[in-house]
mmCIF file with all atom_site columns, C-alpha atoms and ligand atoms in Angstrom:
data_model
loop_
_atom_site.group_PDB
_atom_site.id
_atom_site.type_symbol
_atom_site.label_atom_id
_atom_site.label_alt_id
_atom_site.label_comp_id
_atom_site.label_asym_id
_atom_site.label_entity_id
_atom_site.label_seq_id
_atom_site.pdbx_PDB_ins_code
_atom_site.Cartn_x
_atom_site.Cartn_y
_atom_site.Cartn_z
_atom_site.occupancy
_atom_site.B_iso_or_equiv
_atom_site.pdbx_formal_charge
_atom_site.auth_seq_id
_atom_site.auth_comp_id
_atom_site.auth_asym_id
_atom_site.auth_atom_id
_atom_site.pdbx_PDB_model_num
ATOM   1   C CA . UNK A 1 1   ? 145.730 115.299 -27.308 1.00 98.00 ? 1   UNK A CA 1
ATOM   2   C CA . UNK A 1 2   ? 147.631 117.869 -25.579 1.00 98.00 ? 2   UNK A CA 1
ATOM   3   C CA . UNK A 1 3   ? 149.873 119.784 -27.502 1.00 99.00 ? 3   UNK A CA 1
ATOM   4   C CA . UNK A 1 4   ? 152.712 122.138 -26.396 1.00 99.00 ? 4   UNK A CA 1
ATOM   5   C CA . UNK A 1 5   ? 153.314 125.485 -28.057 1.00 98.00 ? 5   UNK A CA 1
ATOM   6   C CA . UNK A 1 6   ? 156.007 127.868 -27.989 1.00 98.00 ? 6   UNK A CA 1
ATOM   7   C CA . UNK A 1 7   ? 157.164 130.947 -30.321 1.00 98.00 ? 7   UNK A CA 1
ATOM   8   C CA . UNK A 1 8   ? 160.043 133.749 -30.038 1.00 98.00 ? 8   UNK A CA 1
ATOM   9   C CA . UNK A 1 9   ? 158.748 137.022 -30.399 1.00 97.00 ? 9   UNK A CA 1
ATOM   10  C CA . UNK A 1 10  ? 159.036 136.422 -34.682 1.00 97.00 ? 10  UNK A CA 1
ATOM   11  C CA . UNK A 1 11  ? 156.293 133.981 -34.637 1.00 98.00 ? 11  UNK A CA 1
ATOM   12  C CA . UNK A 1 12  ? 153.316 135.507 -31.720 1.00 97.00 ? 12  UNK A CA 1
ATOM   13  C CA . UNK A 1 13  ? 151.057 136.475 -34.695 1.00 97.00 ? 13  UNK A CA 1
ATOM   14  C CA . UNK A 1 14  ? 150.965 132.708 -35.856 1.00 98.00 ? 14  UNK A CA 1
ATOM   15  C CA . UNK A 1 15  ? 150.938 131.128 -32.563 1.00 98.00 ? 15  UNK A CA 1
ATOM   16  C CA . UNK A 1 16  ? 147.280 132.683 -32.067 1.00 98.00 ? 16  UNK A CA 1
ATOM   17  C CA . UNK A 1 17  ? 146.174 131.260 -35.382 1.00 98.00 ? 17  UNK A CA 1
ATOM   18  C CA . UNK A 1 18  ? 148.000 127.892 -34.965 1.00 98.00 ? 18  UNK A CA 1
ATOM   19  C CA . UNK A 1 19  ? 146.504 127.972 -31.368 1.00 98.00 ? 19  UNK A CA 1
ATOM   20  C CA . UNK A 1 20  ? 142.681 128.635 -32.650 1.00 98.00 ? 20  UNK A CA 1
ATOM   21  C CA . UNK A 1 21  ? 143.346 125.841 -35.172 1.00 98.00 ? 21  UNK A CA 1
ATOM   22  C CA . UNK A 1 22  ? 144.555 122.814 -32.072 1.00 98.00 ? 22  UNK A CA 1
ATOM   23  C CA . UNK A 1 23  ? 141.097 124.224 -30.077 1.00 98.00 ? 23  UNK A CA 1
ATOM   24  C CA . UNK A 1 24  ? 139.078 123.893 -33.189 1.00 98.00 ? 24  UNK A CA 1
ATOM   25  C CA . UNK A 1 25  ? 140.089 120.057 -33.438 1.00 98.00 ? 25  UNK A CA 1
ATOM   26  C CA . UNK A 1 26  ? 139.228 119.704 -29.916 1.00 98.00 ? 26  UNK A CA 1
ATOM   27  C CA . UNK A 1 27  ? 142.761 119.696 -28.700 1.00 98.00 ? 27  UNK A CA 1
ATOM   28  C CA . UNK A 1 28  ? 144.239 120.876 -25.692 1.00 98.00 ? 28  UNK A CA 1
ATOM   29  C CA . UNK A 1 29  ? 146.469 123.722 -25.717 1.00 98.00 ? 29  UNK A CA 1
ATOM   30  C CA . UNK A 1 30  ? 149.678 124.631 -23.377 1.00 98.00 ? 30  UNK A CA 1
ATOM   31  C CA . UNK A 1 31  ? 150.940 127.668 -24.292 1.00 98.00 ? 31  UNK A CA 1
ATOM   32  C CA . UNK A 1 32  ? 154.951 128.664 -22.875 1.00 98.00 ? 32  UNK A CA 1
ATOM   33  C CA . UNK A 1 33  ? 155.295 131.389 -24.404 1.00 96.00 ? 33  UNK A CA 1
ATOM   34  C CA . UNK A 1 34  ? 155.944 134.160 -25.534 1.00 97.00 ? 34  UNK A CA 1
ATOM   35  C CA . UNK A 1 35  ? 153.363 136.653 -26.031 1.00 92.00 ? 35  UNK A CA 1
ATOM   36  C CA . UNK A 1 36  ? 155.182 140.092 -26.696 1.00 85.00 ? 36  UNK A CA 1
ATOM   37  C CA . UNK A 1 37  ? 156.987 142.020 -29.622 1.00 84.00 ? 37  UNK A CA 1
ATOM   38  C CA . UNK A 1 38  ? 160.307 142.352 -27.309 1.00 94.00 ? 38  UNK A CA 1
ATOM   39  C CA . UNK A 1 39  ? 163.074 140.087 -28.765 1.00 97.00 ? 39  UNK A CA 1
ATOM   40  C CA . UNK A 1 40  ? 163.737 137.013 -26.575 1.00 98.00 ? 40  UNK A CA 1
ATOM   41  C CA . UNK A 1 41  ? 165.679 133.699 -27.553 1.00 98.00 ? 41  UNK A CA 1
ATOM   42  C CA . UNK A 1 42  ? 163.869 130.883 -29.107 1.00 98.00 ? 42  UNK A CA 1
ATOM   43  C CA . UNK A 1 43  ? 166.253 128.334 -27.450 1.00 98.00 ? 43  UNK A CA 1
ATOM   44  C CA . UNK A 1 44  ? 163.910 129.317 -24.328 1.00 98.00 ? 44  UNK A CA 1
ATOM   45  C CA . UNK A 1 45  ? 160.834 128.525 -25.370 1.00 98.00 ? 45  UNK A CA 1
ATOM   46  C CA . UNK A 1 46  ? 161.865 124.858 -27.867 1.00 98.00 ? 46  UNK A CA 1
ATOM   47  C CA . UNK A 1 47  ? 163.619 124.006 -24.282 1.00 98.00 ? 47  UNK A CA 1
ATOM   48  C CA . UNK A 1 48  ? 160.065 123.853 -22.155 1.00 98.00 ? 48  UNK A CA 1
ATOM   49  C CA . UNK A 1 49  ? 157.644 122.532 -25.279 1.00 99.00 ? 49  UNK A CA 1
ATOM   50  C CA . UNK A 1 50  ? 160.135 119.709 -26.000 1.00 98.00 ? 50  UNK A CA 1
ATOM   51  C CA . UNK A 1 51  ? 160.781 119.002 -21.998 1.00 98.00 ? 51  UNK A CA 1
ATOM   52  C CA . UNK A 1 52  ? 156.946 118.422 -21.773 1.00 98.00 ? 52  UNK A CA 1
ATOM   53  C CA . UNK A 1 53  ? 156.949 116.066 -25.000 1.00 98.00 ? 53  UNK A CA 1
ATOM   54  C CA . UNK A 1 54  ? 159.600 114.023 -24.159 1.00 98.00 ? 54  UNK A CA 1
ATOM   55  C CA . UNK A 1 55  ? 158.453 113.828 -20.791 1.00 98.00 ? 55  UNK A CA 1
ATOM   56  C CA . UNK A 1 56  ? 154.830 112.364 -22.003 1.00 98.00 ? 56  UNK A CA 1
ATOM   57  C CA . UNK A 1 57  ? 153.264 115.251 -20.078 1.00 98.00 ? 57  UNK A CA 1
ATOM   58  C CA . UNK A 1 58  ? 152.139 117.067 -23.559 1.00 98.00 ? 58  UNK A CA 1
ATOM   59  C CA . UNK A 1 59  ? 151.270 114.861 -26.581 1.00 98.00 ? 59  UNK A CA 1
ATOM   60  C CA . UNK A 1 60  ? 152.942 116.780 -29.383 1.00 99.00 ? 60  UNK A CA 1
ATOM   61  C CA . UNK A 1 61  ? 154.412 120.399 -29.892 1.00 99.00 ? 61  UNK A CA 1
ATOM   62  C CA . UNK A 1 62  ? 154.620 122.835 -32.344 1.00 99.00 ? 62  UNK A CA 1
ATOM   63  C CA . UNK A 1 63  ? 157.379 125.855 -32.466 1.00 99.00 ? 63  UNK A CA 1
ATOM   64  C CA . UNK A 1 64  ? 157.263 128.927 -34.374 1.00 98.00 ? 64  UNK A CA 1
ATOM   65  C CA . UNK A 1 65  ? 159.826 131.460 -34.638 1.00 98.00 ? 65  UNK A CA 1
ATOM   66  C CA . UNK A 1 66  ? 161.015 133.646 -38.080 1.00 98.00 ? 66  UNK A CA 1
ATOM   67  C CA . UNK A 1 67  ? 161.859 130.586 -40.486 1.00 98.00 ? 67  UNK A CA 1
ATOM   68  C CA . UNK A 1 68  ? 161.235 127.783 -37.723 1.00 98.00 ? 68  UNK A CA 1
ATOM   69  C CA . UNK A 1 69  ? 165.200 126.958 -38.248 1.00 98.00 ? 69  UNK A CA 1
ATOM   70  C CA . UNK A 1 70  ? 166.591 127.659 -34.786 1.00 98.00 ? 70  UNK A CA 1
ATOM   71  C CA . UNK A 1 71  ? 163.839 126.563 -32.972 1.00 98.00 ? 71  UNK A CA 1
ATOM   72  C CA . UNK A 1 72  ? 164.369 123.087 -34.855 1.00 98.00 ? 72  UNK A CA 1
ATOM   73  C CA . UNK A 1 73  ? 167.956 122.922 -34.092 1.00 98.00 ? 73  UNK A CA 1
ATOM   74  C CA . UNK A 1 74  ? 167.243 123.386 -30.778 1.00 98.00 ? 74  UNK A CA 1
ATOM   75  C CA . UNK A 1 75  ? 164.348 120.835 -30.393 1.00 98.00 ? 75  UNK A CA 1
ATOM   76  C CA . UNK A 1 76  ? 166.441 117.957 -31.835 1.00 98.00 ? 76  UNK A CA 1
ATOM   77  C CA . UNK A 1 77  ? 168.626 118.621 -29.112 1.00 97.00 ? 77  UNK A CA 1
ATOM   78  C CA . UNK A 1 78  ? 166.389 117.261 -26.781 1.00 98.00 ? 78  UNK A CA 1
ATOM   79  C CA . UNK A 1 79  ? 166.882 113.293 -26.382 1.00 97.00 ? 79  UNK A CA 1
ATOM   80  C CA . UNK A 1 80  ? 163.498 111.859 -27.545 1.00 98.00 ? 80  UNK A CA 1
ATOM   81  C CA . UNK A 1 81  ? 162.499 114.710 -29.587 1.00 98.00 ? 81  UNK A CA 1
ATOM   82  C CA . UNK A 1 82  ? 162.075 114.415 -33.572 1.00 98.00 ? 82  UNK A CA 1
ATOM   83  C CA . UNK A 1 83  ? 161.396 117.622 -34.598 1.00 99.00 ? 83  UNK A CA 1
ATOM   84  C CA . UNK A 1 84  ? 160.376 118.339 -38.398 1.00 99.00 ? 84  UNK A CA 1
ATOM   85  C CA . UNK A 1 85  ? 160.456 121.759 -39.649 1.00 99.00 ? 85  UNK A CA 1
ATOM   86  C CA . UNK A 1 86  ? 157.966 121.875 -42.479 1.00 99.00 ? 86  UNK A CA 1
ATOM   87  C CA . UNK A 1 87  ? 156.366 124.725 -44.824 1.00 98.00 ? 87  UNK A CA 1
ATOM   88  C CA . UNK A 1 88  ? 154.328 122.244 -47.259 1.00 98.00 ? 88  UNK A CA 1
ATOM   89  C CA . UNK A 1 89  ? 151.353 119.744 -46.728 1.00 98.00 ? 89  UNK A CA 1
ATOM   90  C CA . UNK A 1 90  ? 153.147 116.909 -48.148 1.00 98.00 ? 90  UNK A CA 1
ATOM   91  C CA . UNK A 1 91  ? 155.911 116.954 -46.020 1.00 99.00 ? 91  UNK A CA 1
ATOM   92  C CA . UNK A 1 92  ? 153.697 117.480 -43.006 1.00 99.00 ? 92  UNK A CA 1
ATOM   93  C CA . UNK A 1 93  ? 152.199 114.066 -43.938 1.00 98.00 ? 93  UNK A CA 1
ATOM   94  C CA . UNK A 1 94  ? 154.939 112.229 -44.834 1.00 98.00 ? 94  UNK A CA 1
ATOM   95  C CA . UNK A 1 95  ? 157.049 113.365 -41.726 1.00 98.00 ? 95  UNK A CA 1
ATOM   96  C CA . UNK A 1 96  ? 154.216 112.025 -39.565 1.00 98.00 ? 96  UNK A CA 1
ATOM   97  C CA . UNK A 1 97  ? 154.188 108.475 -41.626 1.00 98.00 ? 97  UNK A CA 1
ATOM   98  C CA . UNK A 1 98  ? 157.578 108.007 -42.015 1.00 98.00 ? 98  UNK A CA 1
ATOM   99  C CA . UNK A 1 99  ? 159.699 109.926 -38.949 1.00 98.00 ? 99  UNK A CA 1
ATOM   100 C CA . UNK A 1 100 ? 156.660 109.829 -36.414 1.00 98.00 ? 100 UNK A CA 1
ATOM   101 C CA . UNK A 1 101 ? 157.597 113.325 -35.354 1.00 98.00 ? 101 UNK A CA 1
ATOM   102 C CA . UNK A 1 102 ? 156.342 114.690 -32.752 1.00 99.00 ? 102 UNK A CA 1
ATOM   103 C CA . UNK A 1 103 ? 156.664 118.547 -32.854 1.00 99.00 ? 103 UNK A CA 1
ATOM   104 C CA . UNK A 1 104 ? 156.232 120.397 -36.000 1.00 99.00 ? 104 UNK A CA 1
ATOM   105 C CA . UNK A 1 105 ? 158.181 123.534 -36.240 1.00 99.00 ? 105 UNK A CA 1
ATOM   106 C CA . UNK A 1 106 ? 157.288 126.513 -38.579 1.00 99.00 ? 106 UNK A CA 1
ATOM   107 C CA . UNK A 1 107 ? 158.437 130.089 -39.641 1.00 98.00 ? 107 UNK A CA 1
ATOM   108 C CA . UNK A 1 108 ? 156.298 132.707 -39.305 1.00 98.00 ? 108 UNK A CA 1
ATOM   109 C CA . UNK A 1 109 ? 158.475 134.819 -42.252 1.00 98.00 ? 109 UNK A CA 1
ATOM   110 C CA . UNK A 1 110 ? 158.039 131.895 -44.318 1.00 98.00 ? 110 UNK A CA 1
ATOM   111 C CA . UNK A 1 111 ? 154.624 130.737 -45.206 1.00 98.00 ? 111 UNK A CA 1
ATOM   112 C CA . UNK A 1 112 ? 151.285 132.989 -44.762 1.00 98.00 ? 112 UNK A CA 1
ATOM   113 C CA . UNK A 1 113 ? 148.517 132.091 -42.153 1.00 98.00 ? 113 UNK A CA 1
ATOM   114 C CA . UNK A 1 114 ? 146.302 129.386 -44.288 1.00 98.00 ? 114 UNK A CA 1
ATOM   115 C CA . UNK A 1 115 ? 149.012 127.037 -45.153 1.00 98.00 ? 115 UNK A CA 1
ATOM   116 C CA . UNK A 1 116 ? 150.540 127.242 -42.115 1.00 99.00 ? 116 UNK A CA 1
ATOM   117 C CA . UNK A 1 117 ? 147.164 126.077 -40.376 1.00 98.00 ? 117 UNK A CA 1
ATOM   118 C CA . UNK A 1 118 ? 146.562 123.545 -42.757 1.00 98.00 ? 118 UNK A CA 1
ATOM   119 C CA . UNK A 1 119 ? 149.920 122.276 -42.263 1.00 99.00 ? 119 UNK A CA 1
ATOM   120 C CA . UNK A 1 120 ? 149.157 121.908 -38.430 1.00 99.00 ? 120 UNK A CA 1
ATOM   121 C CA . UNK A 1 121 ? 145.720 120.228 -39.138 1.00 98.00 ? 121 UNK A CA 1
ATOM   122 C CA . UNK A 1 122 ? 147.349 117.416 -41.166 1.00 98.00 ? 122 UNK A CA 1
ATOM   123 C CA . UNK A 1 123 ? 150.577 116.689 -39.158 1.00 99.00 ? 123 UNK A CA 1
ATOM   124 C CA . UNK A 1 124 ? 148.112 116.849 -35.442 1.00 98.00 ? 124 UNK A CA 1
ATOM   125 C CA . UNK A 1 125 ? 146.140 114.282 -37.933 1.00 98.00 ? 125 UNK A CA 1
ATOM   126 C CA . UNK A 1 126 ? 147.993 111.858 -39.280 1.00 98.00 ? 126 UNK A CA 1
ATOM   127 C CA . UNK A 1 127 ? 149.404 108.899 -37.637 1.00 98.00 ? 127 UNK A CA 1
ATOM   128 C CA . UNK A 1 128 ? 152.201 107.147 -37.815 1.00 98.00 ? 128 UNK A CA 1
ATOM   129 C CA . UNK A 1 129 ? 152.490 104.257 -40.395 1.00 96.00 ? 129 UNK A CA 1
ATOM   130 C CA . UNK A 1 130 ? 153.955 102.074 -37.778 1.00 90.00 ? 130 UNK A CA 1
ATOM   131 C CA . UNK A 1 131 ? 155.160 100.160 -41.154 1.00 94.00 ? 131 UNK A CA 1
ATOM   132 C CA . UNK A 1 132 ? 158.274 97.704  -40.546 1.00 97.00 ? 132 UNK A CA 1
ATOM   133 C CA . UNK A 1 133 ? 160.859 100.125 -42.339 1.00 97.00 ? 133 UNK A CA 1
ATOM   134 C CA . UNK A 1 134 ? 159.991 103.041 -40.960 1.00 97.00 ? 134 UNK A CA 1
ATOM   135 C CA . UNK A 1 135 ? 160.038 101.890 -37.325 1.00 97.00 ? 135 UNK A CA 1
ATOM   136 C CA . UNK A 1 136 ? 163.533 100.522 -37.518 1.00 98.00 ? 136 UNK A CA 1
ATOM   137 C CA . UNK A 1 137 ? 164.375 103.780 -39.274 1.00 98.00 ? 137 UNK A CA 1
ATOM   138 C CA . UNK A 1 138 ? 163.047 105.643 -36.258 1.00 98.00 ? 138 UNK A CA 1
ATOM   139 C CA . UNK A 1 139 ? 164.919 102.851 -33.687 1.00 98.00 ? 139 UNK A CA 1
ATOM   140 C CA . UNK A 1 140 ? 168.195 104.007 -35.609 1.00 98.00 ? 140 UNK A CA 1
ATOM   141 C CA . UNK A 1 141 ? 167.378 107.463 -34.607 1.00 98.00 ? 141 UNK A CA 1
ATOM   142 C CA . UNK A 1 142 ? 167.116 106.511 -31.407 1.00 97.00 ? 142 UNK A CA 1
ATOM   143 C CA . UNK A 1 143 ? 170.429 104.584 -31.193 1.00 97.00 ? 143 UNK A CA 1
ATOM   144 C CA . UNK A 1 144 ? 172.163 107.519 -32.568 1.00 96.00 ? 144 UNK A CA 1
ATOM   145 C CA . UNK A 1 145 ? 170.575 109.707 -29.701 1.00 96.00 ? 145 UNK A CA 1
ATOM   146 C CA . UNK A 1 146 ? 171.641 106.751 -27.155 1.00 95.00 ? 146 UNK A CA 1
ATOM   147 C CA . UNK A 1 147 ? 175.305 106.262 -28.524 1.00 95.00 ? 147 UNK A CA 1
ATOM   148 C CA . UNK A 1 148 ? 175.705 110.083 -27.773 1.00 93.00 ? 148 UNK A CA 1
ATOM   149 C CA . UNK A 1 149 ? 174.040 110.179 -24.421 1.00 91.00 ? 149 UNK A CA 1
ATOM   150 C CA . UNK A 1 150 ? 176.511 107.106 -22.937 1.00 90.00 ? 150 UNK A CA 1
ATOM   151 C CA . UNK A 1 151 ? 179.476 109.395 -23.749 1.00 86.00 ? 151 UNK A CA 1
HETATM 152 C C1 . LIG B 2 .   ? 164.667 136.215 -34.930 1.00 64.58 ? 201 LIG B C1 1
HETATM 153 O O1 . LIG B 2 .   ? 165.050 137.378 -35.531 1.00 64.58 ? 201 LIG B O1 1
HETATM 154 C C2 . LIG B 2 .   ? 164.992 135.020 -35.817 1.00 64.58 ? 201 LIG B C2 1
HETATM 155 O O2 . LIG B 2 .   ? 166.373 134.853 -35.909 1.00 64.58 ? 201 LIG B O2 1
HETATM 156 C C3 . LIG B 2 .   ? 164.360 133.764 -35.255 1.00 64.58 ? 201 LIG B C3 1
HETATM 157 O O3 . LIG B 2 .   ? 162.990 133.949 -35.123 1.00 64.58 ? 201 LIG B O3 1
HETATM 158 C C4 . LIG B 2 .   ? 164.525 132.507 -36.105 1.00 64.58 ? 201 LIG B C4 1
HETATM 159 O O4 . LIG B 2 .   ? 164.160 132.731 -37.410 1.00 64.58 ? 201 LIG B O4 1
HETATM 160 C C5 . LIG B 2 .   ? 165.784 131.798 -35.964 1.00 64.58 ? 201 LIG B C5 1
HETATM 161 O O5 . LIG B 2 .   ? 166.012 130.743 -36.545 1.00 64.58 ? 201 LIG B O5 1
#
C-alpha cells in the first residue's frame, strides 16, 4: 500500500519511527511534511495526507502532531476521510473492523515510541470486517458527509 504521512513540528521525532515501521512492512511511504523543530500548523499538513487518501492516490494515512487531536479534527473535515485518533492496540483494531478508517492519527506527547509503532503495525494490518452492520454503519457516515455537502 501507499500510505500518506504528515506531522506538525510536535510529532517529527515519531514520524521517523512510524515511517521505519510502514518500510519495514514493505509499504510505501509519502512523506508531506514537516521535518523541522519551527512551529507550523497541523491543519497544513492533515489537509495534503487526507487530499491524497480521499483522492485514491495514497492508500491510507497516518498524522502525528502533540496529542493527535487537531490533526483529527481537521482530517474528518475532509469528505471521504474517517480519521481515528487512537493511543491503544485495541482500538487500533477495532477502528479498522468496525469504522474502516483510513488514517490513523496519533500524539507524539501521548504514548512513547513502541506502542505507538505497534499501534501502526496493527491498524496498516487489519482489514475491514466488511460485516453487514458495520457497512451500513459506515454508509450512514457517509450520508451524513453527503447531507452536508448538498447544502
Ligand atoms: C502544538 O503545540 C500542539 O497544539 C499540536 O501539536 C496538537 O497537539 C494539537 O492538537
Amino acid at each position: 500500500m501507499k500510505i500518506a504521512v504528515g506531522t506538525d513540528h510536535a510529532g517529527v521525532r515519531l514520524k521517523e519511527d512510524i515511517i521505519a515501521v510502514i518500510q519495514e512492512m514493505g509499504h510505501e511511504v509519502v512523506d508531506v511534511g514537516c521535518s523541522c523543530a519551527d512551529s507550523v500548523d497541523y491543519p497544513d499538513y492533515a489537509l495534503p495526507v487526507c487530499e491524497q487518501v480521499a483522492s485514491g492516490e495514497a492508500d491510507r494515512g497516518i498524522l502525528i502532531c502533540g496529542t493527535g487531536i487537531g490533526m483529527s479534527i481537521a482530517a474528518n473535515k475532509v469528505p471521504g476521510i474517517r480519521c481515528a485518533l487512537v493511543h491503544d492496540v485495541f482500538s487500533a483494531k477495532a477502528t479498522r473492523e468496525h469504522n474502516d478508517s483510513n488514517v490513523l492519527a496519533m500524539g507524539e506527547r501521548v504514548i512513547g515510541p513502541g506502542l505507538a509503532q505497534e499501534i501502526a503495525k496493527i491498524w496498516l494490518d487489519t482489514p475491514f470486517s466488511s460485516g453487514e452492520r458495520h457497512t451500513q454503519r459506515v454508509g450512514k457516515i457517509k450520508a451524513i458527509e453527503d447531507r452536508y455537502l448538498q447544502r
